[in-house]
Coordinates of C-alpha atoms and ligand atoms in Angstrom, one line a residue:
Chain A
M1 CA 61.3 110.5 214.6
S2 CA 59.2 108.4 212.3
S3 CA 60.4 104.9 211.5
E4 CA 59.1 102.4 208.9
S5 CA 57.4 100.2 211.5
E6 CA 55.5 103.0 213.2
P7 CA 51.9 103.7 212.2
A8 CA 51.5 106.6 209.7
V9 CA 48.5 107.9 211.5
S10 CA 47.4 107.1 215.0
F11 CA 44.5 108.2 217.2
E12 CA 44.6 107.6 221.0
G13 CA 41.5 108.5 222.9
V14 CA 40.7 111.4 220.6
A15 CA 37.6 113.5 221.5
K16 CA 36.5 116.7 219.6
S17 CA 33.9 119.3 220.6
F18 CA 32.9 122.5 219.0
G19 CA 31.8 124.7 221.9
A20 CA 29.2 122.7 223.7
R21 CA 28.7 120.3 220.8
R22 CA 30.5 117.0 221.2
V23 CA 31.2 115.5 217.8
L24 CA 33.7 112.8 218.6
E25 CA 33.7 110.9 221.9
C26 CA 36.7 108.6 221.8
L27 CA 38.6 107.4 218.8
D28 CA 41.3 104.9 218.8
L29 CA 42.8 103.8 215.5
S30 CA 46.1 103.4 213.7
V31 CA 46.8 103.2 210.1
A32 CA 50.1 101.6 208.9
R33 CA 52.2 102.7 205.9
G34 CA 50.9 101.0 202.8
E35 CA 47.5 100.4 204.4
I36 CA 44.2 101.7 202.9
L37 CA 41.5 102.3 205.5
A38 CA 38.0 103.3 204.7
V39 CA 36.0 105.4 207.2
I40 CA 32.3 104.9 206.7
G41 CA 29.3 106.1 208.7
P42 CA 26.1 108.1 208.5
S43 CA 26.2 111.7 207.3
G44 CA 27.1 114.2 209.9
T45 CA 28.8 111.8 212.3
G46 CA 32.2 113.5 212.0
K47 CA 34.0 111.7 209.3
S48 CA 35.3 114.9 207.7
V49 CA 36.2 116.2 211.2
T50 CA 38.2 113.0 211.7
L51 CA 40.2 113.7 208.6
R52 CA 40.8 117.3 209.5
L53 CA 42.0 116.2 212.9
A54 CA 44.4 113.6 211.4
S55 CA 45.9 116.3 209.1
G56 CA 46.2 119.0 211.7
Q57 CA 43.6 121.3 210.4
L58 CA 41.7 120.9 213.7
F59 CA 43.0 119.9 217.0
P60 CA 41.5 117.4 219.4
T61 CA 39.8 118.5 222.6
A62 CA 41.3 115.4 224.3
G63 CA 43.6 112.6 223.3
T64 CA 46.6 112.4 221.0
I65 CA 47.0 112.2 217.2
R66 CA 50.2 111.2 215.7
L67 CA 50.9 111.8 212.0
L68 CA 54.1 110.2 210.7
G69 CA 55.3 109.9 214.2
E70 CA 54.7 113.5 215.2
D71 CA 52.2 114.6 217.9
L72 CA 50.2 117.1 216.0
S73 CA 49.2 119.1 219.1
A74 CA 52.8 119.6 220.0
L75 CA 54.1 120.9 216.7
T76 CA 54.9 124.6 215.9
A77 CA 53.1 126.1 212.8
D78 CA 56.4 125.8 210.9
A79 CA 56.9 122.2 211.8
L80 CA 53.3 121.4 210.9
S81 CA 53.7 123.1 207.5
R82 CA 56.8 121.1 206.8
L83 CA 55.1 117.8 207.9
R84 CA 52.2 118.6 205.5
R85 CA 54.6 118.4 202.5
R86 CA 54.5 114.7 203.0
V87 CA 50.7 114.6 203.1
G88 CA 48.0 114.9 200.4
F89 CA 44.4 115.9 201.1
L90 CA 41.3 115.7 198.9
F91 CA 38.6 117.9 200.3
Q92 CA 35.0 116.9 200.1
G93 CA 34.1 119.8 197.7
G94 CA 37.4 119.7 195.8
A95 CA 38.5 123.2 197.0
L96 CA 40.2 124.2 193.7
L97 CA 41.1 127.9 193.3
G98 CA 38.5 129.5 191.0
W99 CA 40.8 131.8 189.1
K100 CA 43.2 129.1 188.1
T101 CA 42.6 126.5 185.4
L102 CA 42.4 122.8 186.3
A103 CA 46.0 122.3 185.2
E104 CA 47.2 125.4 187.1
N105 CA 45.4 124.1 190.2
V106 CA 47.1 120.7 189.9
A107 CA 50.4 122.3 189.3
L108 CA 50.1 124.6 192.3
P109 CA 51.9 122.4 194.9
L110 CA 54.8 121.9 192.5
V111 CA 55.0 125.5 191.5
E112 CA 54.8 126.9 194.9
R113 CA 56.8 124.4 196.8
D114 CA 59.3 122.6 194.7
R115 CA 60.1 125.2 192.1
L116 CA 60.8 122.5 189.5
P117 CA 61.6 123.5 185.9
P118 CA 58.4 124.4 184.0
A119 CA 58.8 121.6 181.5
D120 CA 58.9 119.0 184.3
I121 CA 55.9 120.5 186.0
E122 CA 53.9 120.5 182.8
A123 CA 54.7 116.9 182.1
R124 CA 53.8 115.7 185.6
V125 CA 50.5 117.7 185.5
R126 CA 49.6 116.3 182.1
A127 CA 50.2 112.8 183.3
A128 CA 48.3 113.3 186.5
L129 CA 45.3 114.8 184.6
A130 CA 45.4 112.0 182.1
E131 CA 45.2 109.5 185.0
V132 CA 41.9 110.9 186.1
G133 CA 40.5 111.3 182.6
L134 CA 41.0 115.0 182.3
A135 CA 43.6 115.1 179.6
D136 CA 41.5 117.5 177.5
A137 CA 40.2 119.7 180.3
G138 CA 43.4 121.2 181.7
D139 CA 42.7 124.6 180.3
L140 CA 39.2 124.9 181.7
Y141 CA 38.4 126.8 184.9
P142 CA 36.6 125.1 187.8
A143 CA 33.4 127.0 187.1
E144 CA 33.3 125.7 183.6
V145 CA 33.4 122.0 184.4
S146 CA 31.2 119.6 186.3
G147 CA 31.4 118.8 190.0
G148 CA 32.8 115.4 189.2
M149 CA 35.6 116.9 187.1
V150 CA 36.5 119.3 189.9
K151 CA 36.7 116.4 192.2
R152 CA 39.0 114.5 189.9
A153 CA 41.2 117.5 189.4
A154 CA 41.4 117.9 193.1
F155 CA 42.3 114.2 193.4
A156 CA 45.1 114.8 190.9
R157 CA 46.3 117.7 192.9
A158 CA 46.3 115.7 196.1
I159 CA 48.5 112.9 194.7
I160 CA 50.8 115.0 192.5
E161 CA 53.6 115.1 195.0
D162 CA 53.7 111.4 195.9
P163 CA 52.8 112.0 199.5
E164 CA 53.4 109.4 202.2
V165 CA 50.0 109.8 203.7
L166 CA 46.8 110.6 201.9
F167 CA 43.4 111.7 203.1
F168 CA 40.5 111.4 200.7
D169 CA 37.1 112.9 201.7
E170 CA 34.6 111.1 199.5
P171 CA 36.8 110.7 196.5
T172 CA 34.1 109.1 194.4
S173 CA 31.0 111.0 195.3
G174 CA 29.6 112.8 192.3
L175 CA 31.5 110.5 189.9
D176 CA 29.9 108.1 187.4
P177 CA 30.4 104.4 188.2
V178 CA 33.1 103.9 185.7
M179 CA 35.1 106.9 186.9
S180 CA 34.5 105.8 190.5
R181 CA 36.2 102.5 189.8
T182 CA 39.1 104.3 188.1
V183 CA 39.6 106.5 191.2
D184 CA 39.3 103.4 193.4
G185 CA 41.9 101.8 191.3
L186 CA 44.2 104.8 191.6
I187 CA 43.9 104.8 195.4
A188 CA 44.6 101.1 195.5
R189 CA 47.7 101.5 193.3
I190 CA 49.0 104.4 195.4
G191 CA 48.5 102.4 198.6
R192 CA 50.3 99.3 197.1
N193 CA 53.0 100.8 194.9
R194 CA 54.0 103.9 196.7
H195 CA 53.6 102.4 200.2
A196 CA 51.5 105.3 201.2
A197 CA 48.9 105.2 204.0
C198 CA 45.4 106.2 202.8
L199 CA 42.4 107.2 204.9
V200 CA 39.4 107.2 202.6
V201 CA 36.0 108.6 203.8
T202 CA 33.4 107.2 201.6
H203 CA 29.7 106.3 201.3
D204 CA 30.5 104.0 198.4
L205 CA 30.9 100.8 200.5
A206 CA 30.5 98.5 197.6
G207 CA 33.5 100.1 195.9
A208 CA 35.5 100.3 199.1
L209 CA 35.1 96.7 199.9
R210 CA 37.0 95.8 196.8
Y211 CA 40.3 97.5 197.6
V212 CA 40.6 98.6 201.1
D213 CA 42.5 96.7 203.8
R214 CA 40.2 97.7 206.7
I215 CA 37.0 99.5 207.2
A216 CA 36.2 101.7 210.3
F217 CA 32.5 102.4 211.0
L218 CA 32.0 105.7 212.7
K219 CA 28.8 106.5 214.6
G220 CA 28.0 108.4 217.7
G221 CA 31.5 109.7 218.0
R222 CA 33.1 106.2 218.2
F223 CA 34.4 103.6 215.8
L224 CA 31.8 100.9 216.4
Q225 CA 33.7 98.4 214.3
V226 CA 37.1 98.3 212.6
A227 CA 37.6 95.2 210.5
S228 CA 38.7 93.8 207.2
P229 CA 36.1 93.7 204.4
R230 CA 35.9 89.9 204.9
E231 CA 35.3 90.1 208.6
L232 CA 32.9 93.0 208.2
L233 CA 30.8 91.0 205.8
A234 CA 30.9 87.9 207.9
H235 CA 30.2 89.5 211.3
P236 CA 28.8 93.0 210.9
H237 CA 28.0 95.0 214.0
P238 CA 24.2 95.5 214.1
E239 CA 24.5 99.2 213.0
V240 CA 26.9 98.2 210.2
R241 CA 24.5 95.5 209.1
A242 CA 21.8 98.1 208.5
F243 CA 24.3 100.1 206.5
L244 CA 25.2 97.1 204.4
E245 CA 21.6 96.2 203.8
A246 CA 20.7 99.7 202.7
Q247 CA 23.4 99.4 200.0
S248 CA 22.1 96.0 199.0
L249 CA 25.3 94.3 200.2
E250 CA 24.2 91.1 201.9
P251 CA 26.3 90.0 204.9
T252 CA 27.9 86.6 204.0
P253 CA 26.1 83.8 205.8
Chain B
M1 CA 51.6 131.6 209.3
T2 CA 48.3 129.8 209.7
V3 CA 45.3 132.1 209.1
L4 CA 42.4 129.7 209.9
H5 CA 41.4 129.2 213.6
E6 CA 38.6 127.7 215.6
P7 CA 36.0 130.1 217.0
V8 CA 36.8 131.7 220.3
D9 CA 34.2 131.6 223.0
G10 CA 32.8 134.8 224.6
A11 CA 32.3 138.1 222.7
V12 CA 35.0 140.0 224.5
R13 CA 37.6 137.4 224.2
A14 CA 36.6 136.8 220.6
F15 CA 37.0 140.6 219.9
F16 CA 40.5 140.8 221.3
A17 CA 41.5 137.6 219.7
A18 CA 40.3 139.0 216.3
I19 CA 42.4 142.2 216.9
G20 CA 45.4 140.1 217.8
R21 CA 45.0 138.0 214.7
T22 CA 44.6 141.0 212.5
A23 CA 47.7 142.6 213.9
R24 CA 49.7 139.5 213.3
L25 CA 48.4 139.2 209.8
V26 CA 49.3 142.8 209.0
G27 CA 52.8 142.3 210.5
A28 CA 53.4 139.1 208.5
A29 CA 52.0 140.7 205.3
L30 CA 54.2 143.8 205.7
A31 CA 57.2 141.7 206.3
G32 CA 56.3 139.6 203.2
F33 CA 57.0 142.3 200.7
P34 CA 60.0 140.6 199.0
A35 CA 57.5 138.0 197.7
V36 CA 56.0 140.7 195.5
L37 CA 59.4 141.0 193.8
T38 CA 60.5 137.4 193.8
R39 CA 57.4 135.2 193.4
R40 CA 55.7 135.2 190.0
D41 CA 52.3 134.4 191.3
C42 CA 52.5 137.0 194.0
R43 CA 53.6 139.6 191.4
H44 CA 50.7 138.8 189.2
T45 CA 48.2 139.1 192.0
F46 CA 49.9 142.3 193.1
A47 CA 49.5 143.8 189.6
R48 CA 45.9 142.8 189.4
Q49 CA 45.2 144.3 192.8
L50 CA 47.0 147.5 191.8
F51 CA 44.6 147.7 188.9
I52 CA 41.5 146.9 191.1
V53 CA 42.5 149.5 193.7
G54 CA 43.7 152.2 191.3
I55 CA 41.7 152.0 188.1
G56 CA 38.6 150.2 189.6
T57 CA 37.9 153.0 192.1
L58 CA 38.7 155.9 189.8
A59 CA 35.2 156.6 188.6
V60 CA 33.8 156.6 192.1
A61 CA 36.7 158.6 193.5
T62 CA 36.3 161.2 190.7
V63 CA 32.6 161.8 191.4
V64 CA 33.0 161.8 195.2
A65 CA 36.0 164.1 195.1
L66 CA 34.5 166.6 192.7
F67 CA 31.3 166.9 194.6
T68 CA 33.0 167.0 198.0
G69 CA 35.0 169.9 196.7
M70 CA 31.9 171.7 195.3
I71 CA 30.0 171.2 198.5
L72 CA 32.8 172.4 200.7
S73 CA 33.4 175.4 198.5
L74 CA 29.7 176.3 198.6
Q75 CA 29.4 176.0 202.3
L76 CA 32.6 177.8 203.1
G77 CA 31.7 180.4 200.6
I78 CA 28.3 181.1 202.3
A79 CA 30.0 181.3 205.7
F80 CA 33.0 183.4 204.6
R81 CA 31.0 185.8 202.4
Q82 CA 29.2 187.1 205.5
L83 CA 32.6 188.0 206.9
S84 CA 33.8 189.3 203.5
L85 CA 36.6 186.6 203.6
E86 CA 36.0 184.8 200.3
G87 CA 39.7 184.5 200.0
M88 CA 39.7 182.1 202.9
V89 CA 37.7 179.5 201.0
S90 CA 40.6 178.1 199.1
T91 CA 42.9 178.3 202.2
T92 CA 40.5 176.4 204.3
M93 CA 39.8 173.8 201.6
S94 CA 43.5 173.3 201.2
Y95 CA 43.9 172.4 204.9
A96 CA 40.8 170.3 205.1
M97 CA 41.4 168.2 202.0
L98 CA 45.1 167.6 202.3
R99 CA 45.2 166.9 206.0
E100 CA 41.9 165.1 206.6
M101 CA 39.3 164.8 203.9
G102 CA 41.5 163.4 201.1
P103 CA 42.8 160.4 203.0
F104 CA 39.6 160.0 204.8
M105 CA 37.5 159.8 201.7
T106 CA 40.1 157.5 200.1
G107 CA 39.9 155.2 203.0
I108 CA 36.1 155.1 202.9
I109 CA 36.1 154.5 199.1
L110 CA 38.7 151.7 199.5
A111 CA 36.7 150.0 202.3
A112 CA 33.4 150.2 200.3
C113 CA 34.7 149.3 196.9
V114 CA 37.7 147.1 197.5
G115 CA 37.8 145.9 201.1
S116 CA 34.2 144.5 200.9
A117 CA 35.1 142.5 197.8
M118 CA 38.3 141.2 199.5
A119 CA 36.4 140.0 202.5
A120 CA 33.8 138.4 200.3
Q121 CA 36.4 136.6 198.1
L122 CA 38.6 135.4 200.9
G123 CA 35.4 134.5 202.9
T124 CA 34.1 132.4 200.0
M125 CA 37.5 130.7 199.7
T126 CA 37.5 130.0 203.4
V127 CA 34.0 128.4 203.5
N128 CA 34.9 126.4 200.3
D129 CA 38.0 124.9 202.1
E130 CA 40.3 126.6 199.6
I131 CA 42.3 128.3 202.4
A132 CA 42.6 125.0 204.2
A133 CA 43.7 123.4 200.9
L134 CA 46.4 126.0 200.6
E135 CA 47.6 125.3 204.1
M136 CA 47.5 121.5 203.4
M137 CA 49.7 122.2 200.4
S138 CA 52.1 124.2 202.6
V139 CA 51.4 127.2 200.5
D140 CA 51.3 130.2 202.9
P141 CA 48.0 132.0 202.4
V142 CA 49.6 135.2 203.8
R143 CA 52.2 135.3 201.0
F144 CA 49.8 133.9 198.4
L145 CA 46.8 136.1 199.1
V146 CA 47.4 138.8 201.7
V147 CA 50.8 140.2 200.8
P148 CA 49.8 141.3 197.3
R149 CA 46.5 142.7 198.4
L150 CA 47.9 144.6 201.4
W151 CA 50.8 146.1 199.5
A152 CA 48.8 147.0 196.5
M153 CA 46.3 148.9 198.6
T154 CA 49.0 150.5 200.8
L155 CA 51.0 151.8 197.8
M156 CA 47.9 152.9 195.8
A157 CA 46.1 154.7 198.7
P158 CA 48.4 157.8 198.8
I159 CA 48.2 158.2 195.0
L160 CA 44.4 157.9 195.2
S161 CA 44.3 160.3 198.1
F162 CA 46.4 162.9 196.1
Y163 CA 44.1 162.5 193.1
T164 CA 41.1 163.0 195.3
C165 CA 42.5 166.2 196.7
I166 CA 43.3 167.6 193.2
L167 CA 39.8 166.9 192.0
A168 CA 38.2 168.3 195.1
F169 CA 40.3 171.5 194.5
L170 CA 39.0 171.6 190.9
G171 CA 35.4 171.1 192.0
G172 CA 35.9 173.8 194.6
A173 CA 37.4 176.2 192.1
L174 CA 34.6 175.6 189.8
V175 CA 32.0 176.6 192.4
G176 CA 34.2 179.5 193.4
Y177 CA 34.2 180.7 189.9
T178 CA 30.5 180.2 189.1
Q179 CA 29.0 181.1 192.5
L180 CA 31.5 183.2 194.5
N181 CA 33.1 185.2 191.7
I182 CA 36.6 184.0 192.6
P183 CA 38.7 183.7 189.4
F184 CA 39.6 180.1 188.8
L185 CA 43.4 180.5 188.9
Q186 CA 43.2 182.7 191.9
F187 CA 41.4 179.9 193.8
I188 CA 44.0 177.4 192.8
Q189 CA 46.8 179.8 193.7
G190 CA 45.1 180.2 197.1
V191 CA 45.1 176.4 197.6
L192 CA 48.8 176.2 196.6
D193 CA 49.8 179.1 198.9
A194 CA 48.1 177.5 201.9
A195 CA 49.4 174.0 201.2
E196 CA 52.4 173.1 203.3
M197 CA 54.7 170.1 202.5
K198 CA 54.0 168.7 206.0
D199 CA 50.3 168.6 205.3
L200 CA 50.9 166.8 202.1
Y201 CA 53.2 164.2 203.7
V202 CA 51.0 163.6 206.7
G203 CA 48.0 163.2 204.4
L204 CA 49.8 160.7 202.2
L205 CA 51.1 158.8 205.2
K206 CA 47.6 158.7 206.6
A207 CA 46.2 157.4 203.4
A208 CA 48.9 154.6 203.4
V209 CA 48.0 153.7 206.9
F210 CA 44.3 153.5 206.0
G211 CA 45.3 151.2 203.1
I212 CA 47.0 148.9 205.6
L213 CA 44.0 149.0 208.0
V214 CA 41.4 148.4 205.3
S215 CA 43.2 145.6 203.6
G216 CA 44.4 144.0 206.8
I217 CA 40.9 144.1 208.4
S218 CA 39.2 142.9 205.2
C219 CA 41.5 139.9 204.8
S220 CA 41.4 139.0 208.5
V221 CA 37.6 139.2 208.5
G222 CA 37.5 137.1 205.4
F223 CA 39.5 134.3 206.9
A224 CA 37.3 134.3 210.0
T225 CA 34.2 133.5 207.9
T226 CA 32.1 130.5 208.9
Q227 CA 28.7 129.1 208.0
G228 CA 28.5 129.3 204.2
A229 CA 27.0 131.9 202.0
A230 CA 25.3 133.7 204.9
G231 CA 28.6 133.9 206.7
V232 CA 30.2 135.5 203.6
G233 CA 27.5 138.2 203.6
A234 CA 28.1 138.8 207.3
S235 CA 31.9 139.0 206.8
T236 CA 31.5 141.5 204.0
R237 CA 29.4 143.8 206.2
R238 CA 31.7 143.4 209.1
A239 CA 34.8 144.2 207.0
V240 CA 33.2 147.5 205.9
I241 CA 32.0 148.5 209.4
Y242 CA 35.3 147.6 211.1
S243 CA 37.3 149.5 208.3
F244 CA 35.2 152.6 208.8
L245 CA 35.7 152.5 212.6
A246 CA 39.5 151.9 212.2
I247 CA 39.8 154.8 209.7
L248 CA 38.1 157.2 212.0
I249 CA 39.8 156.1 215.2
G250 CA 43.2 155.7 213.5
G251 CA 42.8 159.0 211.7
Y252 CA 42.3 160.9 214.9
F253 CA 45.4 159.4 216.5
I254 CA 47.6 160.1 213.5
T255 CA 46.4 163.7 213.5
R256 CA 47.2 163.9 217.3
C257 CA 50.7 162.7 216.5
F258 CA 51.5 165.4 214.0
Y259 CA 49.5 168.4 215.0
V260 CA 49.3 169.9 218.5
L261 CA 47.0 172.7 219.6
Ligands
ATP301 N1 34.2 123.9 212.2 C1 33.1 123.4 212.8 N2 32.5 124.1 213.7 C2 31.4 123.6 214.4 N3 30.8 122.5 214.1 C3 31.4 121.7 213.2 C4 32.6 122.2 212.4 N4 32.9 121.2 211.6 C5 32.0 120.2 211.7 N5 31.1 120.5 212.7 C6 30.0 119.6 213.1 O1 30.5 118.3 213.2 C7 29.6 117.4 212.8 C8 30.3 116.4 211.9 O2 30.6 117.0 210.7 P1 31.3 116.3 209.5 O3 31.5 117.3 208.4 O4 32.6 115.7 210.0 O5 30.3 115.2 209.1 P2 30.6 114.0 208.0 O6 30.5 112.7 208.8 O7 31.7 114.3 207.2 O8 29.2 114.1 207.2 P3 29.0 114.0 205.6 O9 29.0 112.5 205.3 O10 27.7 114.6 205.3 O11 30.2 114.7 204.9 C9 28.5 118.1 212.1 O12 27.3 118.1 212.9 C10 28.9 119.6 212.1 O13 27.9 120.4 212.4
MG302 MG1 32.0 115.0 205.3

């Protein structure tokens, strides 16, 4: 059973291959409750795969992944489904249902799972949409709005049930700088106030440095460096240094 | 039930794994019928699917059935006239349509018009992570997507099959009247005299089974989609081909069960 002191998510020697293609070599990591950890790294290194592993959408070829204390590979489908009620996930592309409006999409977890009274659902959905700046867009369909708006609605859907663990796959890609900061602020608030563990995959290092607790740099199937923003800027791994410089973030002397 | 899975290595193993997955999916969807009555969303999708299966295919079914009846009547007429057995045209048509051709044509129409679209839609949802998103929200994709589709097609297929038979008889009677000099009502009477209740029941049962096969295969193939837009195209084609094969093979065995030489 999960206790407060136990990490919300932990990877022990995790490897993942697709057929002959080895994507992740050996990952070791743990994320505590209330901690916000950013995963950065070059495109195509397996950041999205890492999130899918952590949420039980994919299973590791080797190693163990624990989510809220449960070994994901050992769970039955039912138990996994129950565990997922405590987890929120933002997909890289949003993954909203095309035949439902933004508001209906955001309401889906509440309607399908909790069966709350319609008035409560409506109030919560309206509040969640307002938080991501979509107060007037609730009645539009995903095909009628921009990619950034889809992303924000998907963000609202991921957080609507106050999950204990949150996975965000590039929450700010496709958003304008102001909205990116808003979303960063929301993630920071969720991490602090609700004591939820957040794993955030992002390319927006400058934004992440402001609010995350630790940053994990993934490349070649391994975390080359896991460090706090301050440490990372002070002593970047050579690969990380190149990443920082490309984003015009100078390591501190 | 989880519907997403990682690819299985090896063509033979992948084939049997796919059959196993489809069977489990069909079982779960059949057992999930109560959701159609109790869950609002499921009910809405079910109603929409009834419309797509029933009304959406009506025009195609009408043309196909009329002309099938006309072709059958013409060919049978040519053959039986040489034996002076024109009266047998309606009898033979009655057997052929009710027992085999009605359900068979219904299955083909459903696979081509509805199953293909199901596979494409669920395939697109799969490659866009929408199915994974449902699973992450603990919303069962079987109840949410498959139950209404499978039940709508299964319940609508016998009705469509019956409609197909009626129109084929009308087409046949039309050709009988214009080309074979068989009075219209006499042709219809001949069809009715030859029709047995058992033929009707078995035909309708067969249509229902084809509805299960086509929707089950189409959904299962849709969920197995990988590799983006090209993958959706491949899934659509696969859904139609596998449905055709299942209709033919399944049709033979159902006939074997109910009719002995
Ligand atoms: N289901 C899958 N089957 C086969 N290969 C996969 C699958 N999912 C991911 N991969 C492979 O794993 C590698 C890592 O993919 P992933 O999507 O995790 O990259 P990423 O780090 O998220 O990149 P990006 O920053 O562009 O989103 C890719 O090379 C991809 O081809
Ligand atoms: Mg990614």
